[in-house]
Structure formats: structure tokens, C-alpha cells
Amino acid sequence: MFLRKSLGLAVALLGAASAHAGRPPELAGFERGRAVWLGTCQLCHAEPATGAPQLGDAEAWAPRAAQGKAVLYQHALEGFMGPLGDEMPARGANPALSDDEVKAAVDYMVRAAQPVKP
Ligand code: HEC
């Protein structure tokens, strides 16, 4: 009984491991971006009072995304002052983040604001 249970668990774990290995790379980037977002960006991008465009707010993100990724990356990395005086601090005020981490978090927010495809 116990043996059968642990065998089942081992098979389940193996299955999970191989499913992980077979993941498309863009999903790995998405998860990385989400982790960075949870650790740093959500402080403002899940707090409307800050004036930051909120996660999943398609209306707020559409004109920003229309600027192109290069501009969004630059504003996230170097900081940006909006027309209403709301400040996006460089790297979300977390200098420990690498360029790639900041970019992954930008990608995550841009993607999260897109309508879900059926
Ligand atoms: C201290 C608050 C704060 C934190 C933390 C923060 N942001 Fe922002 N962010 C803002 C505000 C405010 C704006 C909107 C500025 C404006 O346009 O008025 C903004 C705007 C942006 C924009 C849009 C820039 C544009 O050109 O329209 C991007 C991209 C962005 N943030 C990325 C990030 C990422 C990635 C992180 C985490 C690494 C992060 N932010 C963390 C406050 C913050």
C-alpha cells in the first residue's frame, strides 16, 4: 500500500519535472517577470493611488504599449516622470534588479493588460 503510494508520487513528480523542462521559453520569461513584479513593481502597479498604470488595466496600458517596448524598457530602467507629475522611479526603486529582470517585469505587465484570446 505504502509502496504503491510512493510509486505514484514518484511518477507524479517525474511527470511534473518533465512538464517543466518542456515549457516554452516565453512562459519561463512570463514567470520570471511575475516574480519580479510581485517583489517590486506591485508596490505601485497594484496601488491606484500612486498614479501608476495598474496590472491588467487594458485602457491604461494601451497608449503606453503603443510607444513600443524600447521606450517602455527605457522608462522602466532609467525612470520617467509622467505629465501629471507621477514618478516611475528607475528600476522601480530597486537597484538590485538586473536589466533583464526589469524588462521581464515590463513584458509581464504589457502582456497582462492584453485581452485574453479565446
Ligand atoms: C514607487 C512606485 C513605482 C514602482 C515601485 C514601480 N513603478 Fe512603474 N510606474 C510608476 C508610476 C507612477 C508610473 C506612471 C508615470 C506616469 O506616466 O504618470 C509608472 C509607469 C511605468 C511604466 C510605463 C512607462 C511609460 O512610458 O508609460 C512602466 C513600463 C513601468 N512603470 C514599469 C515598472 C516596473 C517594471 C516596475 C518594477 C520593476 C515598476 N514600474 C515599479 C510607479 C512605480
mmCIF file of C-alpha atoms in Angstrom, residues 23-97:
data_model
loop_
_atom_site.group_PDB
_atom_site.id
_atom_site.type_symbol
_atom_site.label_atom_id
_atom_site.label_comp_id
_atom_site.label_asym_id
_atom_site.label_seq_id
_atom_site.Cartn_x
_atom_site.Cartn_y
_atom_site.Cartn_z
ATOM 1 C CA ARG A 23 7.946 24.539 -21.159
ATOM 2 C CA PRO A 24 8.150 27.127 -23.916
ATOM 3 C CA PRO A 25 10.810 29.764 -23.109
ATOM 4 C CA GLU A 26 8.322 32.648 -23.226
ATOM 5 C CA LEU A 27 6.444 31.057 -20.331
ATOM 6 C CA ALA A 28 9.646 30.982 -18.284
ATOM 7 C CA GLY A 29 10.081 34.700 -19.028
ATOM 8 C CA PHE A 30 6.497 35.359 -18.009
ATOM 9 C CA GLU A 31 7.012 33.625 -14.662
ATOM 10 C CA ARG A 32 10.261 35.485 -14.077
ATOM 11 C CA GLY A 33 8.529 38.756 -14.872
ATOM 12 C CA ARG A 34 5.731 37.917 -12.479
ATOM 13 C CA ALA A 35 8.211 37.132 -9.694
ATOM 14 C CA VAL A 36 9.951 40.497 -10.191
ATOM 15 C CA TRP A 37 6.575 42.230 -10.354
ATOM 16 C CA LEU A 38 5.460 40.623 -7.081
ATOM 17 C CA GLY A 39 8.716 41.566 -5.377
ATOM 18 C CA THR A 40 8.988 45.188 -6.535
ATOM 19 C CA CYS A 41 6.538 46.601 -9.063
ATOM 20 C CA GLN A 42 3.259 45.713 -7.372
ATOM 21 C CA LEU A 43 4.006 48.264 -4.665
ATOM 22 C CA CYS A 44 2.723 50.877 -7.127
ATOM 23 C CA HIS A 45 1.335 48.927 -10.070
ATOM 24 C CA ALA A 46 -1.267 47.361 -7.763
ATOM 25 C CA GLU A 47 -1.937 50.609 -5.869
ATOM 26 C CA PRO A 48 -4.058 53.088 -7.872
ATOM 27 C CA ALA A 49 -3.304 55.987 -5.505
ATOM 28 C CA THR A 50 0.271 56.101 -6.866
ATOM 29 C CA GLY A 51 -0.919 57.078 -10.363
ATOM 30 C CA ALA A 52 0.841 54.036 -11.852
ATOM 31 C CA PRO A 53 -0.935 52.078 -14.606
ATOM 32 C CA GLN A 54 -2.417 49.073 -12.809
ATOM 33 C CA LEU A 55 -1.795 45.429 -13.640
ATOM 34 C CA GLY A 56 -4.383 44.178 -16.123
ATOM 35 C CA ASP A 57 -5.800 47.655 -16.861
ATOM 36 C CA ALA A 58 -6.011 47.423 -20.660
ATOM 37 C CA GLU A 59 -7.175 51.029 -21.066
ATOM 38 C CA ALA A 60 -4.283 52.427 -19.058
ATOM 39 C CA TRP A 61 -1.680 50.282 -20.802
ATOM 40 C CA ALA A 62 -2.799 50.593 -24.431
ATOM 41 C CA PRO A 63 -1.349 54.099 -25.104
ATOM 42 C CA ARG A 64 1.803 53.227 -23.169
ATOM 43 C CA ALA A 65 2.335 49.969 -25.033
ATOM 44 C CA ALA A 66 1.791 51.871 -28.307
ATOM 45 C CA GLN A 67 5.085 53.695 -27.613
ATOM 46 C CA GLY A 68 6.870 50.412 -28.259
ATOM 47 C CA LYS A 69 8.846 48.127 -25.976
ATOM 48 C CA ALA A 70 12.093 50.077 -26.370
ATOM 49 C CA VAL A 71 10.552 53.206 -24.813
ATOM 50 C CA LEU A 72 8.857 51.223 -22.040
ATOM 51 C CA TYR A 73 12.130 49.456 -21.187
ATOM 52 C CA GLN A 74 13.987 52.764 -21.138
ATOM 53 C CA HIS A 75 11.393 54.398 -18.879
ATOM 54 C CA ALA A 76 11.433 51.419 -16.524
ATOM 55 C CA LEU A 77 15.236 51.230 -16.391
ATOM 56 C CA GLU A 78 16.078 54.939 -16.249
ATOM 57 C CA GLY A 79 12.936 56.286 -14.611
ATOM 58 C CA PHE A 80 10.227 58.508 -16.025
ATOM 59 C CA MET A 81 8.122 61.461 -14.934
ATOM 60 C CA GLY A 82 4.553 61.392 -16.244
ATOM 61 C CA PRO A 83 2.681 64.508 -17.438
ATOM 62 C CA LEU A 84 0.716 64.639 -14.157
ATOM 63 C CA GLY A 85 3.892 64.575 -12.063
ATOM 64 C CA ASP A 86 3.619 60.899 -11.111
ATOM 65 C CA GLU A 87 7.075 59.361 -10.977
ATOM 66 C CA MET A 88 8.144 55.964 -12.206
ATOM 67 C CA PRO A 89 11.447 55.526 -10.319
ATOM 68 C CA ALA A 90 14.404 53.907 -12.130
ATOM 69 C CA ARG A 91 14.142 50.098 -11.796
ATOM 70 C CA GLY A 92 11.073 50.584 -9.599
ATOM 71 C CA ALA A 93 13.487 51.989 -6.975
ATOM 72 C CA ASN A 94 15.127 48.572 -6.656
ATOM 73 C CA PRO A 95 18.716 48.965 -7.945
ATOM 74 C CA ALA A 96 19.385 45.260 -7.254
ATOM 75 C CA LEU A 97 17.306 44.298 -10.297
#
